[in-house]
Amino acid sequence: MEHIQLIATCPMGLEALVAREVRDLGYTDVSVENGKVAFRSDLLGICRANLWLRTADRIVIKMGEFPATTFDELFEGTKALAWPDWIPELGTFPVNGRSHKSQLSSVPACQGIVKKAVVEKMKMRYQTDWFPENGPRYVIEVTLLNDIATLTLDTTGWSLHKRGYRKQATEAPLKETMAAAMVLLSRWRPGRPLHDPFCGSGTIPIEAAMIGWNLAPGLRRSFDAEAWDALPKALWDQAREEAYDLVRDDEPLELVGSDIDREAIGVALANAKGAGLAKEISFYEAPVARWKPEGDYGVLITNPPYGERIGTSDEVERVIRQLGSVYSGLDTWSAFVLSPSKQFEHYFGRTADKKRKLFNGRIECALLQYLGPLPPRRRDETDSSE
C-alpha cells in the first residue's frame, strides 16, 4: 500500500492552513476542497499525519468514490472496494453517514446498505457468514453529495483536537485545533511575547508552546489505527521517534495567559501541567482592564466572550472596549482576535488590517488581524542570509 489517498478533514476556513501543514510533512500531491484536504501518502504518512496535523479534525482513508442515485448503485459500488485489505475478520466496523443534495437522502438506509455491502465483500475473503466484530475499530463513513458517494475509513478515532492534555475545561472552551490555527495564522514565533487576556482553559498559550517547541500535538494520545494489522507497530514507533527527535525544547518562550475567573486560571494551570508545559507559561487572575503585557513586538491572540455563549451583549461590548483601550497603548504589538461580533471593530476602536472568516463550532466568526511591526532581524539571521 505505497499509494494511499488520505483526506484530512477540517473546519471551514482552515483548508489552506491544513494544506500547508500537509506540505510541510513532505507530501506534494495535495488538493483542497471545502472542509477537507486530500493527499497521496504511504502507510507511514497515516502515522505522521495523525501525530503532526495541528488544525485538522481527523485523517481518513479514501476507499472510493462513485455515482449513486439508487441503493443498487450504492451497494455494488461499495462492494467493489477493497475492504478486506484493511479490515480483518475480527474487526469492528460501524458505519456513519451523511447526505446532502442527493436522491439517496435517508442516511440510516444508506448506512444499512453500505454495511451489508461490506459484509458481503468480507464474506468473499474470509469464507464465513458471520463476523463477531469484537476486534479493533474500523469506522466507515459514507458521504453522499450531489449524488456522488464517497466511502472513507477513519484512522484517527477521537477527533484530533483531543490532544490528551486538557483534563478540565471552562465553559465554552476553544478547541485546540482552532487555537493552534490562530497561532499559526499570526506571525508569532519564539522570542516574541504572546499574551491571551481571556485565556479560559489556557488552550491558546498551550498550543503556542507546543508550536514554539515543535511538539507534535498527537504525541500524548492514541489513535484507532494503532491497533490495525495493516499498520505495523514499527511504523508508529518510527513516526513517534521522528517527532521526539524534532522537539526544540531549548527555545525560550514568553507566554502569558490571564482571565478574570479564578477557577479558569486553576483549570489553565492544570492543563498546562498535563501538557508538560507548566513551567513555560505564566497564568494570572485579572480583568482585561488591568491587563499589562510586557515587552516589545508581542502578539495578542485571544478569543473574548461572545454573548451567544458567555456573558450578555453589554458585557461583551464593555470587555471589547477595554481590550481596545489597552491595545491602543501597545505600539509594537500585533493582535489576532476571534469574534462573531459585527461591531467588534467599532467597539475596539480600530479597523482590522485583515479579516478571515472562521467557524468556532457552528458560530461564524472573523479572525480580526491587527498587524504591528515585525521585530528587527537578529544579527545571526542577517548573517545566515548573506
Tab-separated table of C-alpha atoms in Angstrom:
chain	number	residue	atom	x	y	z
A	1	MET	CA	0.000	0.000	0.000
A	2	GLU	CA	2.525	2.546	-1.164
A	3	HIS	CA	-0.016	4.911	-2.689
A	4	ILE	CA	-2.905	5.694	-0.371
A	5	GLN	CA	-5.370	8.541	-0.813
A	6	LEU	CA	-5.786	10.273	2.536
A	7	ILE	CA	-8.179	13.050	3.487
A	8	ALA	CA	-7.587	15.460	6.360
A	9	THR	CA	-10.983	16.849	7.377
A	10	CYS	CA	-11.114	20.302	8.950
A	11	PRO	CA	-13.397	23.217	9.864
A	12	MET	CA	-14.437	25.508	7.015
A	13	GLY	CA	-11.901	28.278	6.564
A	14	LEU	CA	-8.865	26.262	7.657
A	15	GLU	CA	-8.340	24.261	4.457
A	16	ALA	CA	-5.366	26.312	3.209
A	17	LEU	CA	-3.704	26.063	6.614
A	18	VAL	CA	-4.161	22.282	6.755
A	19	ALA	CA	-2.795	22.007	3.199
A	20	ARG	CA	0.283	23.945	4.285
A	21	GLU	CA	0.772	21.577	7.209
A	22	VAL	CA	0.450	18.564	4.896
A	23	ARG	CA	3.053	20.001	2.524
A	24	ASP	CA	5.346	20.719	5.468
A	25	LEU	CA	5.262	16.967	6.174
A	26	GLY	CA	6.678	16.413	2.698
A	27	TYR	CA	3.545	15.426	0.754
A	28	THR	CA	3.218	17.336	-2.510
A	29	ASP	CA	0.231	15.749	-4.265
A	30	VAL	CA	-2.300	17.871	-2.372
A	31	SER	CA	-5.784	19.068	-3.357
A	32	VAL	CA	-8.171	21.290	-1.390
A	33	GLU	CA	-11.970	21.194	-1.190
A	34	ASN	CA	-14.470	22.623	1.258
A	35	GLY	CA	-13.773	21.143	4.656
A	36	LYS	CA	-11.071	18.720	3.534
A	37	VAL	CA	-7.574	18.361	2.152
A	38	ALA	CA	-6.730	15.264	0.096
A	39	PHE	CA	-3.195	13.996	-0.412
A	40	ARG	CA	-1.287	10.928	-1.597
A	41	SER	CA	0.722	9.075	1.021
A	42	ASP	CA	2.229	5.773	2.092
A	43	LEU	CA	1.434	3.843	5.279
A	44	LEU	CA	3.904	5.880	7.329
A	45	GLY	CA	2.039	9.023	6.260
A	46	ILE	CA	-1.034	7.864	8.201
A	47	CYS	CA	1.045	7.854	11.388
A	48	ARG	CA	2.766	11.155	10.655
A	49	ALA	CA	-0.436	12.985	9.724
A	50	ASN	CA	-2.211	11.888	12.897
A	51	LEU	CA	0.739	12.858	15.068
A	52	TRP	CA	1.519	16.200	13.432
A	53	LEU	CA	-1.511	17.949	11.923
A	54	ARG	CA	-2.488	20.691	14.367
A	55	THR	CA	-5.518	22.147	12.577
A	56	ALA	CA	-7.218	19.059	11.059
A	57	ASP	CA	-10.084	17.154	12.702
A	58	ARG	CA	-9.237	13.635	11.561
A	59	ILE	CA	-7.348	11.584	8.976
A	60	VAL	CA	-9.396	9.197	6.844
A	61	ILE	CA	-8.512	6.805	4.039
A	62	LYS	CA	-10.468	7.428	0.859
A	63	MET	CA	-11.648	3.945	-0.100
A	64	GLY	CA	-13.560	5.005	-3.201
A	65	GLU	CA	-15.927	7.429	-4.895
A	66	PHE	CA	-18.683	6.760	-7.420
A	67	PRO	CA	-22.133	7.961	-8.596
A	68	ALA	CA	-25.007	6.561	-6.527
A	69	THR	CA	-28.594	7.531	-7.276
A	70	THR	CA	-30.062	4.137	-6.311
A	71	PHE	CA	-29.472	1.699	-3.487
A	72	ASP	CA	-28.266	-0.886	-6.026
A	73	GLU	CA	-25.578	1.524	-7.231
A	74	LEU	CA	-24.556	2.267	-3.651
A	75	PHE	CA	-24.404	-1.441	-2.804
A	76	GLU	CA	-22.406	-2.510	-5.863
A	77	GLY	CA	-20.031	0.455	-5.676
A	78	THR	CA	-19.316	-0.222	-2.012
A	79	LYS	CA	-18.902	-3.979	-2.527
A	80	ALA	CA	-16.313	-3.352	-5.247
A	81	LEU	CA	-13.929	-1.645	-2.796
A	82	ALA	CA	-11.003	-3.354	-1.068
A	83	TRP	CA	-12.379	-3.523	2.485
A	84	PRO	CA	-10.636	-6.819	3.464
A	85	ASP	CA	-7.257	-5.247	2.677
A	86	TRP	CA	-7.817	-3.146	5.789
A	87	ILE	CA	-10.472	-4.816	7.966
A	88	PRO	CA	-9.586	-8.216	9.491
A	89	GLU	CA	-12.094	-10.950	10.220
A	90	LEU	CA	-12.494	-9.864	13.870
A	91	GLY	CA	-12.601	-6.138	13.133
A	92	THR	CA	-15.425	-3.921	14.385
A	93	PHE	CA	-16.746	-1.824	11.505
A	94	PRO	CA	-19.611	0.568	12.322
A	95	VAL	CA	-20.924	2.795	9.531
A	96	ASN	CA	-21.625	6.524	9.836
A	97	GLY	CA	-23.332	8.529	7.122
A	98	ARG	CA	-24.222	11.939	5.717
A	99	SER	CA	-26.299	13.007	2.726
A	100	HIS	CA	-26.672	16.418	1.092
A	101	LYS	CA	-28.363	17.325	-2.167
A	102	SER	CA	-28.659	13.670	-3.144
A	103	GLN	CA	-31.502	11.379	-4.193
A	104	LEU	CA	-30.455	8.878	-1.512
A	105	SER	CA	-31.458	11.153	1.331
A	106	SER	CA	-32.184	8.594	4.071
A	107	VAL	CA	-28.924	8.364	6.000
A	108	PRO	CA	-29.934	5.291	8.076
A	109	ALA	CA	-30.909	3.437	4.898
A	110	CYS	CA	-27.591	4.314	3.237
A	111	GLN	CA	-25.679	3.186	6.307
A	112	GLY	CA	-27.510	-0.140	6.215
A	113	ILE	CA	-26.772	-0.671	2.521
A	114	VAL	CA	-23.076	0.107	2.997
A	115	LYS	CA	-22.844	-2.234	5.995
A	116	LYS	CA	-24.451	-5.039	4.019
A	117	ALA	CA	-22.134	-4.472	1.048
A	118	VAL	CA	-19.018	-4.507	3.229
A	119	VAL	CA	-20.163	-7.726	4.906
A	120	GLU	CA	-20.694	-9.353	1.515
A	121	LYS	CA	-17.183	-8.364	0.424
A	122	MET	CA	-15.739	-9.645	3.697
A	123	LYS	CA	-17.525	-12.989	3.238
A	124	MET	CA	-15.717	-13.461	-0.061
A	125	ARG	CA	-12.288	-13.029	1.572
A	126	TYR	CA	-12.812	-14.792	4.887
A	127	GLN	CA	-15.194	-17.581	3.799
A	128	THR	CA	-17.570	-17.080	6.715
A	129	ASP	CA	-21.170	-15.917	7.082
A	130	TRP	CA	-20.799	-14.222	10.473
A	131	PHE	CA	-18.436	-11.595	11.845
A	132	PRO	CA	-18.265	-11.207	15.640
A	133	GLU	CA	-16.927	-7.616	15.431
A	134	ASN	CA	-15.017	-7.892	18.702
A	135	GLY	CA	-11.666	-6.560	17.483
A	136	PRO	CA	-10.159	-3.139	16.698
A	137	ARG	CA	-12.398	-0.360	15.350
A	138	TYR	CA	-12.574	0.497	11.638
A	139	VAL	CA	-15.135	3.279	11.380
A	140	ILE	CA	-16.578	3.578	7.860
A	141	GLU	CA	-18.311	6.732	6.638
A	142	VAL	CA	-20.495	7.112	3.572
A	143	THR	CA	-20.937	10.701	2.402
A	144	LEU	CA	-23.414	11.484	-0.366
A	145	LEU	CA	-23.050	14.880	-2.035
A	146	ASN	CA	-24.766	15.738	-5.309
A	147	ASP	CA	-25.406	12.009	-5.905
A	148	ILE	CA	-21.727	11.106	-5.552
A	149	ALA	CA	-20.893	8.602	-2.804
A	150	THR	CA	-17.533	8.863	-1.046
A	151	LEU	CA	-16.508	5.979	1.216
A	152	THR	CA	-13.819	6.511	3.847
A	153	LEU	CA	-12.165	4.645	6.701
A	154	ASP	CA	-11.290	6.662	9.807
A	155	THR	CA	-7.743	6.200	11.137
A	156	THR	CA	-7.994	8.725	13.974
A	157	GLY	CA	-10.731	7.774	16.425
A	158	TRP	CA	-11.337	10.661	18.796
A	159	SER	CA	-11.042	13.959	16.893
A	160	LEU	CA	-7.519	15.346	16.594
A	161	HIS	CA	-8.414	18.330	18.771
A	162	LYS	CA	-8.351	15.922	21.718
A	163	ARG	CA	-4.624	16.211	22.382
A	164	GLY	CA	-4.792	14.462	25.728
A	165	TYR	CA	-3.610	17.310	27.950
A	166	ARG	CA	-6.932	19.038	28.617
A	167	LYS	CA	-8.392	17.099	31.521
A	168	GLN	CA	-10.505	20.078	32.593
A	169	ALA	CA	-12.350	22.757	30.654
A	170	THR	CA	-14.105	26.038	31.317
A	171	GLU	CA	-17.489	26.938	29.856
A	172	ALA	CA	-17.475	27.064	26.016
A	173	PRO	CA	-13.775	26.223	25.608
A	174	LEU	CA	-11.954	26.931	22.356
A	175	LYS	CA	-10.969	23.762	20.522
A	176	GLU	CA	-7.271	23.002	20.466
A	177	THR	CA	-7.282	22.866	16.657
A	178	MET	CA	-8.742	26.379	16.389
A	179	ALA	CA	-6.322	27.723	18.988
A	180	ALA	CA	-3.425	26.253	17.008
A	181	ALA	CA	-4.812	27.784	13.813
A	182	MET	CA	-4.936	31.231	15.415
A	183	VAL	CA	-1.302	30.930	16.490
A	184	LEU	CA	-0.179	29.662	13.077
A	185	LEU	CA	-2.063	32.456	11.297
A	186	SER	CA	-0.346	35.052	13.450
A	187	ARG	CA	3.282	35.936	12.911
A	188	TRP	CA	4.294	34.770	16.373
A	189	ARG	CA	7.499	32.842	16.911
A	190	PRO	CA	9.628	32.035	19.961
A	191	GLY	CA	11.447	35.131	21.174
A	192	ARG	CA	8.323	37.305	20.949
A	193	PRO	CA	5.903	37.716	23.878
A	194	LEU	CA	2.466	36.149	23.411
A	195	HIS	CA	-0.459	37.064	25.663
A	196	ASP	CA	-4.060	35.870	25.904
A	197	PRO	CA	-6.084	38.113	28.272
A	198	PHE	CA	-9.181	35.851	28.051
A	199	CYS	CA	-7.275	32.598	28.434
A	200	GLY	CA	-10.060	30.409	29.871
A	201	SER	CA	-8.700	26.838	29.848
A	202	GLY	CA	-5.308	28.082	28.673
A	203	THR	CA	-5.614	26.498	25.245
A	204	ILE	CA	-4.054	29.302	23.149
A	205	PRO	CA	-0.823	29.674	25.161
A	206	ILE	CA	-0.524	25.884	25.499
A	207	GLU	CA	-0.869	25.400	21.751
A	208	ALA	CA	1.614	28.234	21.197
A	209	ALA	CA	4.105	26.488	23.468
A	210	MET	CA	3.700	23.263	21.508
A	211	ILE	CA	4.250	25.137	18.241
A	212	GLY	CA	7.208	27.053	19.666
A	213	TRP	CA	8.915	23.856	20.782
A	214	ASN	CA	7.828	21.910	17.678
A	215	LEU	CA	5.975	19.362	19.801
A	216	ALA	CA	3.812	17.062	17.682
A	217	PRO	CA	0.267	17.551	19.070
A	218	GLY	CA	-0.592	13.837	18.903
A	219	LEU	CA	2.313	12.553	20.986
A	220	ARG	CA	0.234	12.218	24.176
A	221	ARG	CA	-2.678	10.262	22.711
A	222	SER	CA	-3.526	7.087	20.806
A	223	PHE	CA	-5.354	6.522	17.515
A	224	ASP	CA	-7.729	3.829	16.245
A	225	ALA	CA	-5.277	2.807	13.512
A	226	GLU	CA	-2.587	1.938	16.070
A	227	ALA	CA	-4.463	-1.330	16.610
A	228	TRP	CA	-4.715	-2.175	12.901
A	229	ASP	CA	-2.861	-5.166	11.467
A	230	ALA	CA	-2.284	-3.239	8.222
A	231	LEU	CA	-0.239	-0.611	10.094
A	232	PRO	CA	2.707	-2.328	11.800
A	233	LYS	CA	3.672	-1.051	15.242
A	234	ALA	CA	7.139	-0.341	13.851
A	235	LEU	CA	5.699	2.454	11.695
A	236	TRP	CA	4.093	4.157	14.683
A	237	ASP	CA	7.329	3.754	16.635
A	238	GLN	CA	9.261	5.305	13.737
A	239	ALA	CA	6.876	8.255	13.443
A	240	ARG	CA	6.995	8.915	17.188
A	241	GLU	CA	10.784	8.637	17.289
A	242	GLU	CA	10.980	11.159	14.444
A	243	ALA	CA	8.693	13.503	16.358
A	244	TYR	CA	10.741	13.284	19.573
A	245	ASP	CA	13.936	13.958	17.614
A	246	LEU	CA	12.405	17.158	16.202
A	247	VAL	CA	11.473	18.696	19.577
A	248	ARG	CA	13.172	22.054	20.191
A	249	ASP	CA	12.680	22.488	23.925
A	250	ASP	CA	15.640	24.839	24.263
A	251	GLU	CA	13.689	27.702	22.645
A	252	PRO	CA	12.903	30.497	25.140
A	253	LEU	CA	9.168	31.131	25.436
A	254	GLU	CA	7.371	34.231	26.736
A	255	LEU	CA	3.787	33.050	27.063
A	256	VAL	CA	1.194	34.565	29.372
A	257	GLY	CA	-2.495	33.937	29.949
A	258	SER	CA	-4.843	35.896	32.171
A	259	ASP	CA	-8.541	35.727	32.984
A	260	ILE	CA	-10.979	37.400	35.350
A	261	ASP	CA	-12.179	33.972	36.540
A	262	ARG	CA	-10.027	32.448	39.283
A	263	GLU	CA	-11.413	28.989	38.595
A	264	ALA	CA	-10.420	29.314	34.920
A	265	ILE	CA	-6.834	30.082	35.942
A	266	GLY	CA	-6.795	26.904	38.021
A	267	VAL	CA	-8.036	24.919	35.034
A	268	ALA	CA	-5.444	26.527	32.752
A	269	LEU	CA	-2.640	25.665	35.163
A	270	ALA	CA	-3.813	22.060	35.392
A	271	ASN	CA	-3.981	21.762	31.615
A	272	ALA	CA	-0.516	23.265	31.154
A	273	LYS	CA	0.784	20.735	33.665
A	274	GLY	CA	-0.958	17.963	31.739
A	275	ALA	CA	0.843	19.109	28.607
A	276	GLY	CA	4.189	19.144	30.411
A	277	LEU	CA	4.426	22.911	29.910
A	278	ALA	CA	3.523	24.335	33.313
A	279	LYS	CA	6.953	25.978	33.725
A	280	GLU	CA	6.824	27.611	30.304
A	281	ILE	CA	3.550	29.581	30.665
A	282	SER	CA	2.570	32.198	33.231
A	283	PHE	CA	-1.098	32.476	34.234
A	284	TYR	CA	-2.632	35.098	36.485
A	285	GLU	CA	-6.059	36.334	37.543
A	286	ALA	CA	-7.009	39.806	36.278
A	287	PRO	CA	-9.772	41.583	34.337
A	288	VAL	CA	-8.786	42.737	30.869
A	289	ALA	CA	-8.851	46.382	32.003
A	290	ARG	CA	-5.853	45.596	34.241
A	291	TRP	CA	-4.034	43.531	31.636
A	292	LYS	CA	-0.437	44.775	31.479
A	293	PRO	CA	1.584	42.985	28.825
A	294	GLU	CA	5.334	43.394	28.962
A	295	GLY	CA	7.911	43.506	26.195
A	296	ASP	CA	8.035	44.784	22.636
A	297	TYR	CA	6.857	43.236	19.367
A	298	GLY	CA	4.460	40.984	21.214
A	299	VAL	CA	1.403	39.199	19.869
A	300	LEU	CA	-2.059	39.319	21.417
A	301	ILE	CA	-4.024	36.194	20.467
A	302	THR	CA	-7.397	35.775	22.112
A	303	ASN	CA	-10.984	34.560	21.948
A	304	PRO	CA	-13.054	37.003	24.061
A	305	PRO	CA	-16.573	36.267	25.380
A	306	TYR	CA	-19.245	36.174	22.672
A	307	GLY	CA	-22.543	36.891	24.359
A	308	GLU	CA	-24.019	33.975	22.402
A	309	ARG	CA	-22.101	31.575	24.617
A	310	ILE	CA	-20.870	33.525	27.649
A	311	GLY	CA	-21.979	36.838	29.085
A	312	THR	CA	-24.534	39.413	27.939
A	313	SER	CA	-24.173	41.658	24.892
A	314	ASP	CA	-23.488	44.657	27.150
A	315	GLU	CA	-20.719	42.770	28.943
A	316	VAL	CA	-19.209	41.735	25.616
A	317	GLU	CA	-19.214	45.344	24.384
A	318	ARG	CA	-17.560	46.518	27.591
A	319	VAL	CA	-14.711	43.983	27.539
A	320	ILE	CA	-14.006	44.620	23.833
A	321	ARG	CA	-13.791	48.349	24.524
A	322	GLN	CA	-11.446	47.662	27.436
A	323	LEU	CA	-9.312	45.382	25.281
A	324	GLY	CA	-9.104	48.057	22.596
A	325	SER	CA	-8.131	50.669	25.145
A	326	VAL	CA	-5.230	48.582	26.446
A	327	TYR	CA	-4.119	47.578	22.956
A	328	SER	CA	-4.059	51.199	21.797
A	329	GLY	CA	-1.029	51.745	24.002
A	330	LEU	CA	0.945	48.832	22.567
A	331	ASP	CA	2.653	50.453	19.596
A	332	THR	CA	4.753	47.452	18.558
A	333	TRP	CA	2.221	44.696	19.238
A	334	SER	CA	0.085	42.716	16.794
A	335	ALA	CA	-3.364	41.386	17.686
A	336	PHE	CA	-5.378	38.418	16.435
A	337	VAL	CA	-8.887	38.234	17.883
A	338	LEU	CA	-11.600	35.680	17.090
A	339	SER	CA	-15.085	37.177	17.411
A	340	PRO	CA	-18.551	36.822	15.860
A	341	SER	CA	-19.438	40.439	16.681
A	342	LYS	CA	-20.219	42.576	13.626
A	343	GLN	CA	-19.492	45.587	15.829
A	344	PHE	CA	-16.111	44.398	17.065
A	345	GLU	CA	-14.035	46.977	15.173
A	346	HIS	CA	-16.336	49.778	16.347
A	347	TYR	CA	-16.053	48.709	19.991
A	348	PHE	CA	-12.315	48.004	19.664
A	349	GLY	CA	-11.737	51.477	18.231
A	350	ARG	CA	-9.746	50.384	15.220
A	351	THR	CA	-10.340	48.807	11.808
A	352	ALA	CA	-8.645	45.451	11.303
A	353	ASP	CA	-5.855	45.212	8.729
A	354	LYS	CA	-7.203	41.811	7.636
A	355	LYS	CA	-10.208	39.632	8.414
A	356	ARG	CA	-10.589	35.909	7.866
A	357	LYS	CA	-13.894	34.034	8.187
A	358	LEU	CA	-13.667	31.045	10.527
A	359	PHE	CA	-16.181	28.843	12.316
A	360	ASN	CA	-15.841	28.274	16.044
A	361	GLY	CA	-18.050	25.222	16.245
A	362	ARG	CA	-21.206	26.355	14.454
A	363	ILE	CA	-20.673	30.031	15.191
A	364	GLU	CA	-19.490	32.094	12.229
A	365	CYS	CA	-16.656	34.316	13.381
A	366	ALA	CA	-13.981	36.579	11.989
A	367	LEU	CA	-10.328	36.407	12.887
A	368	LEU	CA	-9.564	40.123	13.078
A	369	GLN	CA	-5.898	40.785	12.411
A	370	TYR	CA	-4.105	43.924	13.557
A	371	LEU	CA	-0.600	43.799	12.161
A	372	GLY	CA	2.031	45.619	14.144
A	373	PRO	CA	5.666	45.996	13.065
A	374	LEU	CA	7.869	42.933	12.878
A	375	PRO	CA	10.800	42.804	15.319
A	376	PRO	CA	14.217	43.802	13.984
A	377	ARG	CA	16.114	40.939	12.431
A	378	ARG	CA	18.720	39.404	14.688
A	379	ARG	CA	22.360	39.569	13.649
A	380	ASP	CA	22.547	35.775	13.210
A	381	GLU	CA	19.529	35.890	10.841
A	382	THR	CA	21.157	38.627	8.782
A	383	ASP	CA	24.464	36.787	8.623
A	384	SER	CA	22.880	33.476	7.646
A	385	SER	CA	21.037	35.046	4.708
A	386	GLU	CA	24.134	36.623	3.196
